[in-house]
Short mmCIF file of C-alpha atoms in Angstrom, two decimals:
data_model
loop_
_atom_site.label_atom_id
_atom_site.label_comp_id
_atom_site.label_asym_id
_atom_site.label_seq_id
_atom_site.Cartn_x
_atom_site.Cartn_y
_atom_site.Cartn_z
CA MET A 1 -0.09 -0.18 -0.22
CA SER A 2 1.71 3.11 -0.98
CA SER A 3 1.62 5.99 1.64
CA THR A 4 -0.05 9.55 1.60
CA LEU A 5 2.27 12.28 0.29
CA ILE A 6 2.60 14.91 2.87
CA ILE A 7 2.85 18.83 0.55
CA PRO A 8 4.69 21.04 3.26
CA ASN A 9 2.38 24.24 3.34
CA ASP A 10 5.19 26.56 1.85
CA ALA A 11 4.89 23.71 -1.40
CA ALA A 12 1.14 24.11 -1.10
CA ARG A 13 0.79 27.64 -1.45
CA ARG A 14 3.15 27.98 -4.57
CA LEU A 15 0.99 25.04 -6.12
CA ILE A 16 -2.08 26.97 -5.67
CA LEU A 17 -0.76 30.23 -6.62
CA ALA A 18 1.03 28.91 -9.76
CA ARG A 19 -2.15 26.78 -10.89
CA ALA A 20 -4.12 30.28 -10.28
CA CYS A 21 -1.46 32.13 -12.24
CA LEU A 22 -0.41 34.20 -9.81
CA ALA A 23 3.37 32.78 -9.56
CA GLU A 24 4.78 34.44 -12.42
CA ARG A 25 5.62 38.02 -12.90
CA PRO A 26 2.54 39.85 -14.43
CA GLN A 27 2.57 39.77 -18.15
CA ALA A 28 1.81 42.77 -20.61
CA GLY A 29 -0.02 42.43 -23.77
CA SER A 30 -3.95 41.68 -24.53
CA HIS A 31 -2.99 38.73 -26.98
CA THR A 32 -2.34 36.94 -23.67
CA LEU A 33 -5.62 37.18 -22.08
CA ALA A 34 -7.42 34.29 -23.98
CA PRO A 35 -4.56 31.95 -23.36
CA LEU A 36 -4.92 33.17 -19.61
CA VAL A 37 -8.49 32.53 -19.33
CA GLU A 38 -7.79 28.90 -20.94
CA ARG A 39 -5.68 28.30 -18.03
CA LEU A 40 -7.89 29.51 -15.42
CA GLY A 41 -10.75 27.62 -16.97
CA TYR A 42 -12.95 30.57 -16.41
CA VAL A 43 -13.20 34.19 -15.15
CA GLN A 44 -16.05 34.67 -13.13
CA LEU A 45 -18.59 37.68 -13.85
CA ASP A 46 -19.95 40.01 -11.42
CA THR A 47 -22.04 42.85 -11.68
CA ILE A 48 -20.34 45.11 -8.60
CA ARG A 49 -18.20 47.76 -9.50
CA VAL A 50 -16.47 49.25 -6.82
CA VAL A 51 -13.16 49.81 -8.43
CA GLU A 52 -13.94 47.72 -11.33
CA ARG A 53 -15.84 44.58 -11.75
CA ALA A 54 -14.57 41.48 -10.61
CA HIS A 55 -13.50 40.10 -13.86
CA HIS A 56 -11.45 42.99 -14.97
CA HIS A 57 -9.67 42.69 -11.44
CA ILE A 58 -9.02 39.02 -11.88
CA LEU A 59 -7.14 39.40 -15.41
CA PHE A 60 -5.66 42.60 -14.11
CA ALA A 61 -3.99 40.86 -11.17
CA ARG A 62 -2.00 39.06 -13.70
CA ARG A 63 -2.02 41.04 -16.72
CA PRO A 64 -1.92 44.59 -15.44
CA ARG A 65 -2.09 46.42 -19.14
CA HIS A 66 -5.58 44.73 -19.20
CA ARG A 67 -8.55 47.15 -19.78
CA PRO A 68 -12.02 46.22 -20.08
CA HIS A 69 -12.80 46.90 -23.64
CA HIS A 70 -9.67 43.76 -24.18
CA LEU A 71 -12.33 41.55 -22.65
CA ASP A 72 -15.13 42.53 -24.85
CA ARG A 73 -13.27 41.89 -27.84
CA LEU A 74 -12.47 38.08 -26.53
CA GLN A 75 -16.05 37.62 -26.28
CA ALA A 76 -17.90 39.79 -29.25
CA LYS A 77 -15.52 40.34 -32.23
CA GLU A 78 -13.32 37.33 -32.61
CA PRO A 79 -14.76 35.81 -30.36
CA VAL A 80 -12.86 32.77 -28.37
CA LEU A 81 -14.97 33.02 -25.17
CA PHE A 82 -18.67 32.33 -24.54
CA GLU A 83 -20.66 33.12 -21.38
CA HIS A 84 -22.70 30.74 -19.12
CA TRP A 85 -22.72 29.20 -15.66
CA THR A 86 -19.71 27.24 -13.85
CA HIS A 87 -20.34 27.93 -10.24
CA ASP A 88 -21.41 31.56 -11.19
CA ALA A 89 -22.12 33.49 -14.31
CA SER A 90 -18.58 33.38 -15.97
CA LEU A 91 -16.57 33.64 -19.35
CA ILE A 92 -15.16 30.27 -20.81
CA PRO A 93 -13.22 29.28 -23.49
CA LEU A 94 -15.33 28.63 -26.68
CA GLN A 95 -13.82 25.44 -27.18
CA PHE A 96 -15.31 23.79 -24.34
CA TYR A 97 -19.16 24.80 -25.11
CA PRO A 98 -19.73 21.13 -26.30
CA HIS A 99 -19.61 19.97 -22.35
CA TRP A 100 -22.66 22.63 -21.81
CA HIS A 101 -25.09 20.70 -23.70
CA HIS A 102 -26.03 18.92 -20.26
CA ARG A 103 -26.40 22.20 -18.79
CA PHE A 104 -28.52 23.49 -21.68
CA ALA A 105 -30.59 19.90 -21.05
CA GLN A 106 -31.22 20.45 -17.37
CA ALA A 107 -32.25 23.86 -17.53
CA LYS A 108 -35.12 22.66 -20.43
CA LYS A 109 -35.98 20.06 -17.47
CA ARG A 110 -36.82 23.13 -15.15
CA ALA A 111 -39.37 24.59 -18.12
CA ALA A 112 -42.07 23.96 -15.82
CA LEU A 113 -40.84 26.01 -13.18
CA TRP A 114 -40.18 28.85 -15.39
CA ARG A 115 -43.79 28.64 -16.60
CA GLU A 116 -45.39 28.57 -13.13
CA ARG A 117 -43.32 31.59 -12.05
CA PHE A 118 -43.39 33.78 -15.18
CA GLY A 119 -46.55 32.16 -17.09
CA HIS A 120 -44.36 33.05 -19.93
CA HIS A 121 -44.48 30.37 -22.95
CA LYS A 122 -46.12 32.89 -25.01
CA VAL A 123 -43.35 35.64 -24.33
CA VAL A 124 -40.64 33.06 -25.16
CA ASP A 125 -42.15 32.57 -28.58
CA THR A 126 -42.50 36.04 -29.35
CA VAL A 127 -38.85 37.00 -27.86
CA ARG A 128 -37.46 34.22 -30.07
CA ALA A 129 -39.38 35.01 -32.99
CA HIS A 130 -38.25 38.76 -32.65
CA ILE A 131 -34.40 37.85 -32.45
CA GLU A 132 -34.82 35.48 -35.25
CA ALA A 133 -36.35 38.08 -37.55
CA ASN A 134 -34.29 41.28 -36.37
CA GLY A 135 -31.23 39.83 -34.73
CA PRO A 136 -29.29 40.89 -31.48
CA ALA A 137 -31.75 42.32 -28.52
CA ARG A 138 -31.61 42.73 -24.87
CA ALA A 139 -34.35 42.77 -22.19
CA ARG A 140 -35.11 46.80 -22.64
CA ASP A 141 -36.14 45.89 -25.95
CA PHE A 142 -39.58 43.68 -24.84
CA ALA A 143 -40.54 46.61 -22.43
CA HIS A 144 -44.24 46.15 -23.92
CA LEU A 145 -44.11 42.96 -22.82
CA GLY A 146 -44.37 43.53 -19.13
CA SER A 147 -42.48 45.54 -16.43
CA ARG A 148 -40.24 44.24 -13.87
CA THR A 149 -42.47 42.44 -11.62
CA GLY A 150 -41.23 39.34 -11.52
CA PRO A 151 -40.01 37.38 -8.05
CA TRP A 152 -36.77 36.80 -9.52
CA TRP A 153 -34.37 39.64 -9.28
CA GLY A 154 -37.42 42.02 -10.11
CA TRP A 155 -37.33 40.16 -13.53
CA GLY A 156 -40.21 40.96 -16.07
CA PRO A 157 -41.70 37.91 -18.48
CA ALA A 158 -39.25 39.21 -21.19
CA LYS A 159 -36.06 39.38 -19.20
CA ALA A 160 -37.36 35.78 -17.80
CA ALA A 161 -37.89 34.27 -21.18
CA LEU A 162 -34.37 35.81 -22.44
CA GLU A 163 -32.72 34.07 -19.47
CA PHE A 164 -34.69 30.96 -20.18
CA LEU A 165 -33.28 30.83 -23.96
CA TRP A 166 -30.14 31.14 -23.03
CA ARG A 167 -29.64 28.87 -20.19
CA THR A 168 -31.30 26.49 -22.36
CA GLY A 169 -28.93 27.08 -25.20
CA GLU A 170 -31.09 28.69 -27.83
CA LEU A 171 -29.93 32.06 -27.23
CA ALA A 172 -26.06 32.97 -26.75
CA VAL A 173 -24.98 36.21 -25.00
CA LEU A 174 -23.58 37.89 -27.75
CA LYS A 175 -21.72 40.75 -25.91
CA ARG A 176 -22.41 43.15 -22.87
CA ASP A 177 -23.20 47.06 -22.85
CA GLY A 178 -21.71 47.96 -19.27
CA PHE A 179 -23.07 44.99 -17.90
CA GLU A 180 -26.46 44.58 -19.92
CA LYS A 181 -26.43 41.60 -21.90
CA ILE A 182 -27.22 41.71 -25.44
CA TYR A 183 -28.65 38.02 -26.79
CA ASP A 184 -28.36 36.54 -30.08
CA LEU A 185 -29.18 33.29 -31.72
CA SER A 186 -26.67 30.71 -30.87
CA ASP A 187 -26.57 29.33 -34.48
CA ARG A 188 -25.12 32.83 -35.25
CA VAL A 189 -22.73 33.10 -32.46
CA VAL A 190 -21.28 29.54 -31.96
CA ALA A 191 -19.67 27.69 -34.83
CA ARG A 192 -21.86 24.47 -35.72
CA SER A 193 -18.84 22.17 -35.20
CA LEU A 194 -19.01 23.05 -31.46
CA ARG A 195 -23.05 23.09 -31.23
CA ASP A 196 -23.01 19.45 -33.00
CA GLN A 197 -20.60 18.09 -30.68
CA ARG A 198 -22.60 15.87 -28.02
CA PRO A 199 -20.23 14.54 -25.46
CA SER A 200 -21.97 11.83 -23.09
CA ARG A 201 -22.61 12.86 -19.58
CA ALA A 202 -19.95 10.23 -18.46
CA ASP A 203 -17.56 12.00 -21.02
CA THR A 204 -18.39 15.59 -19.69
CA ILE A 205 -18.12 14.22 -16.11
CA ALA A 206 -14.76 12.98 -16.69
CA TRP A 207 -13.69 16.02 -18.80
CA ALA A 208 -14.71 18.18 -15.72
CA CYS A 209 -12.87 16.30 -13.13
CA ALA A 210 -9.61 16.03 -15.14
CA GLU A 211 -9.67 19.67 -16.18
CA ALA A 212 -10.48 20.86 -12.77
CA MET A 213 -7.58 18.36 -11.29
CA ASP A 214 -5.22 19.98 -13.47
CA ARG A 215 -6.14 23.62 -12.56
CA LEU A 216 -6.32 22.94 -9.02
CA GLY A 217 -2.71 20.89 -8.90
CA ALA A 218 -4.25 18.98 -5.86
CA ALA A 219 -8.50 18.74 -4.93
CA THR A 220 -11.03 17.21 -2.84
CA PRO A 221 -14.30 15.63 -4.61
CA ARG A 222 -15.89 18.78 -3.36
CA MET A 223 -13.39 21.14 -5.30
CA LEU A 224 -13.70 19.36 -8.10
CA ALA A 225 -17.81 19.25 -8.17
CA ASP A 226 -17.52 22.99 -7.34
CA PHE A 227 -15.17 23.94 -10.18
CA TRP A 228 -17.09 23.77 -13.42
CA GLY A 229 -20.74 22.86 -11.56
CA HIS A 230 -20.97 19.94 -13.88
CA ALA A 231 -20.82 17.01 -11.50
CA SER A 232 -21.78 15.99 -8.40
CA ILE A 233 -19.54 15.32 -5.32
CA ALA A 234 -20.79 12.03 -5.64
CA ASP A 235 -19.66 11.82 -9.43
CA THR A 236 -16.30 13.30 -8.41
CA ALA A 237 -15.59 10.89 -5.47
CA ARG A 238 -16.39 8.02 -8.18
CA TRP A 239 -13.98 9.39 -10.61
CA ILE A 240 -11.19 9.84 -7.77
CA ALA A 241 -11.84 6.29 -6.80
CA THR A 242 -11.59 5.00 -10.21
CA GLU A 243 -8.53 7.20 -11.01
CA LYS A 244 -6.79 5.89 -8.19
CA LYS A 245 -7.51 2.40 -9.05
CA ARG A 246 -5.86 3.03 -12.41
CA GLY A 247 -2.78 4.62 -11.05
CA ARG A 248 -3.76 7.93 -12.22
CA LEU A 249 -3.97 9.77 -9.04
CA ILE A 250 -2.35 9.28 -5.50
CA ASP A 251 -3.49 10.63 -1.87
CA VAL A 252 -1.95 13.55 -0.61
CA VAL A 253 -2.32 16.16 2.20
CA LEU A 254 -1.94 19.80 1.74
CA GLN A 255 -0.45 20.75 5.00
CA GLY A 256 -2.27 23.86 6.67
CA ALA A 257 -0.75 26.93 7.87
CA ALA A 258 0.35 27.56 11.65
CA GLY A 259 -2.46 26.16 13.87
CA ARG A 260 -4.93 25.02 10.69
CA LYS A 261 -6.11 21.54 9.51
CA GLY A 262 -4.56 20.30 6.47
CA LEU A 263 -6.42 19.21 3.36
CA VAL A 264 -6.74 15.49 2.25
CA ALA A 265 -6.83 15.58 -1.45
CA ALA A 266 -5.84 13.74 -4.17
CA ALA A 267 -3.28 14.63 -7.24
CA ARG A 268 -1.39 13.33 -10.37
CA PRO A 269 1.25 10.99 -9.47
CA ASP A 270 4.15 13.16 -10.87
CA ILE A 271 2.94 15.87 -8.43
CA GLU A 272 6.27 15.82 -6.38
CA ALA A 273 8.41 16.50 -9.98
CA ALA A 274 5.73 19.35 -10.20
CA LEU A 275 6.25 20.73 -6.92
CA GLU A 276 9.84 20.87 -7.58
CA MET A 277 9.46 22.95 -11.02
CA LEU A 278 7.01 25.50 -9.25
CA PRO A 279 8.18 29.05 -9.65
CA GLU A 280 8.84 31.07 -6.55
CA PRO A 281 6.14 33.48 -6.41
CA THR A 282 6.58 36.93 -7.30
CA SER A 283 7.14 39.57 -4.13
CA ARG A 284 5.09 42.12 -6.02
CA LEU A 285 2.05 43.19 -3.77
CA ARG A 286 -1.49 42.79 -5.44
CA VAL A 287 -5.14 43.40 -4.80
CA LEU A 288 -7.01 40.57 -5.66
CA SER A 289 -10.97 40.53 -6.29
CA PRO A 290 -12.98 38.93 -3.70
CA PHE A 291 -14.07 36.36 -6.54
CA ASP A 292 -10.28 35.64 -7.45
CA PRO A 293 -9.62 31.62 -8.20
CA VAL A 294 -7.05 31.37 -5.59
CA LEU A 295 -10.00 32.78 -3.18
CA ARG A 296 -13.23 31.36 -4.11
CA ASP A 297 -12.62 28.48 -2.09
CA ARG A 298 -12.72 30.11 1.28
CA THR A 299 -11.91 26.99 3.13
CA ARG A 300 -8.92 26.20 1.15
CA ALA A 301 -7.89 30.00 1.59
CA GLU A 302 -8.56 29.58 5.39
CA ARG A 303 -6.32 26.40 6.12
CA ILE A 304 -3.45 26.54 3.49
CA PHE A 305 -2.97 30.55 3.54
CA GLY A 306 -4.32 31.27 6.91
CA PHE A 307 -6.64 33.87 5.69
CA ASP A 308 -9.97 34.30 6.95
CA TYR A 309 -11.95 36.08 4.22
CA ARG A 310 -15.67 36.55 3.52
CA ILE A 311 -17.33 39.29 1.36
CA GLU A 312 -19.57 41.10 3.48
CA VAL A 313 -21.94 42.51 0.73
CA PHE A 314 -24.97 40.55 1.84
CA VAL A 315 -24.34 41.39 5.77
CA PRO A 316 -26.13 43.82 7.31
CA ALA A 317 -23.88 47.06 7.81
CA HIS A 318 -24.21 46.78 11.47
CA LYS A 319 -22.64 43.58 11.39
CA ARG A 320 -19.86 43.91 9.00
CA LYS A 321 -16.17 42.94 10.70
CA TYR A 322 -14.57 44.89 7.78
CA GLY A 323 -16.77 46.28 4.77
CA TYR A 324 -19.04 46.43 2.18
CA TYR A 325 -16.65 45.25 -0.54
CA VAL A 326 -13.22 44.60 1.06
CA PHE A 327 -10.33 43.65 -1.39
CA PRO A 328 -7.64 41.22 -0.35
CA LEU A 329 -3.87 41.81 -0.49
CA LEU A 330 -1.47 39.28 -1.80
CA GLU A 331 2.25 39.80 -1.05
CA GLY A 332 4.53 36.64 -2.41
CA ALA A 333 3.13 33.79 -1.10
CA ARG A 334 0.85 35.17 1.76
CA PHE A 335 -2.05 37.63 2.16
CA VAL A 336 -0.55 40.17 4.34
CA GLY A 337 -4.10 42.42 4.44
CA ARG A 338 -7.34 43.94 3.13
CA VAL A 339 -8.11 47.27 1.99
CA ASP A 340 -11.30 49.07 1.38
CA MET A 341 -11.16 51.64 -1.27
CA LYS A 342 -13.63 52.85 -3.88
CA ALA A 343 -13.34 54.33 -7.44
CA ASP A 344 -14.99 58.07 -7.11
CA ARG A 345 -15.24 58.76 -10.73
CA ALA A 346 -17.28 62.06 -10.42
CA LYS A 347 -14.08 63.42 -8.48
CA ASP A 348 -11.76 61.46 -10.57
CA ARG A 349 -10.09 59.69 -7.48
CA LEU A 350 -9.77 56.55 -5.84
CA ALA A 351 -10.40 56.80 -2.39
CA VAL A 352 -8.96 54.66 0.54
CA LYS A 353 -11.10 54.28 3.21
CA LYS A 354 -9.34 51.73 5.20
CA LEU A 355 -6.44 49.46 5.35
CA TRP A 356 -5.78 46.11 7.59
CA PHE A 357 -2.90 44.47 8.03
CA GLU A 358 -2.69 40.86 9.11
CA GLN A 359 -1.31 39.78 12.62
CA ARG A 360 2.20 40.36 13.22
CA LEU A 361 2.51 42.39 9.93
CA GLY A 362 2.69 45.98 9.32
CA PRO A 363 3.59 48.98 6.75
CA SER A 364 6.97 48.86 6.59
CA ARG A 365 9.00 50.96 4.15
CA ALA A 366 9.05 48.58 1.62
CA ARG A 367 5.61 47.20 1.87
CA ARG A 368 4.07 50.80 1.96
CA ALA A 369 6.13 51.21 -1.31
CA LYS A 370 4.45 48.07 -2.95
CA LEU A 371 1.09 49.15 -1.82
CA GLU A 372 1.57 52.61 -3.19
CA ALA A 373 2.49 51.45 -6.64
CA GLU A 374 -0.34 48.80 -6.67
CA LEU A 375 -2.51 51.58 -5.63
CA ALA A 376 -1.55 53.54 -8.61
CA ARG A 377 -2.18 50.62 -10.93
CA GLN A 378 -5.88 50.19 -9.22
CA ALA A 379 -6.16 54.00 -10.41
CA LYS A 380 -5.30 53.18 -13.94
CA LEU A 381 -7.71 50.09 -14.04
CA ALA A 382 -10.58 52.71 -12.85
CA ASP A 383 -9.28 55.48 -15.33
CA VAL A 384 -9.10 58.03 -12.19
CA ALA A 385 -6.21 60.29 -11.95
CA GLU A 386 -6.11 60.88 -7.92
CA ILE A 387 -5.38 58.51 -5.10
CA VAL A 388 -6.76 59.57 -1.67
CA LEU A 389 -5.13 57.83 1.39
CA PRO A 390 -5.62 59.70 4.64
CA ASN A 391 -3.16 58.83 7.67
CA SER A 392 -5.94 57.48 9.49
CA ALA A 393 -7.00 54.62 6.95
CA LEU A 394 -3.08 53.58 6.95
CA VAL A 395 -2.43 51.62 9.76
CA SER A 396 -5.51 50.16 10.61
CA ARG A 397 -4.38 46.51 12.38
CA PHE A 398 -6.25 44.12 14.43
#
């Protein structure tokens, strides 16, 4: 019986950062964005724009010359990305599209629920016919079909119909204007060669597990299930067990940070060789999105990095520990703090409200210089000229 490989905490951190594309030096050039998204697997979308929206922060942390219009081109003009659901709404490499047919089928099975909530089958036919005849459209183009009175996020019947057709694969999101979706027929957006591929569910589960494992480095069944959202934990546990029997996976333990429990996981048999080749993470200080891939699994972040992070958007203001939308700060292979800041575009400035450093860390001269350089980069992303960082905000520690 083979023994379990123990991966020391420093190596576990380097592994996670490397697979999340945060170990290498940030690269320049918009032409590197598509390969980056493929390496990550997808980029999560989010509506909140405190400095910039989450998907742009995710890319900017790795490609500091990234600007929002670069991503628009990859989705709408080339295109090499499509929008749909993983664990949340995401931009996904277009070559992965065939594996979303099962998501489309699952959505169609829930058609009765949509009809019950919106009574929308006639509206669906009307919306579909309009787009077939007239081309791309958005929800506002169907205002005459009903107001925003639906029970889900204030959706009206037309918006619900558009979302139903999109989630079932009949429509695709051609692009976004600001954050408003513009829909068109999938037949006109996605190549027929991709639309016609029909991998079996077993093939899609195997694909999802293997691709997630390669992007995580080491994973539990839950991590694999959560990555794409295609498979259940039972599915991923069976896949891991089968791959172990075939000698394609081994047991590992990612050693936890000081005082934290480690993670029992599975990894490829060549994991030791992969660990020896890992780059040393750049010492640059970076602001990360709360939805960054390295942080999405809060349990992993807490155990391996010793960083207890929760986004408090949905926490009542009087119960928040930090703030509405607070950004984590990554320096090298550790999280050193968090910052509450906002782009005030009316005043053309980036306003830092408060800054927290982790225990036993503080604003040394070197760290302060790194922070100031990163805030200057964030101001460029937000397209504002001034940075306001009052002394009262600079050294807030817990």
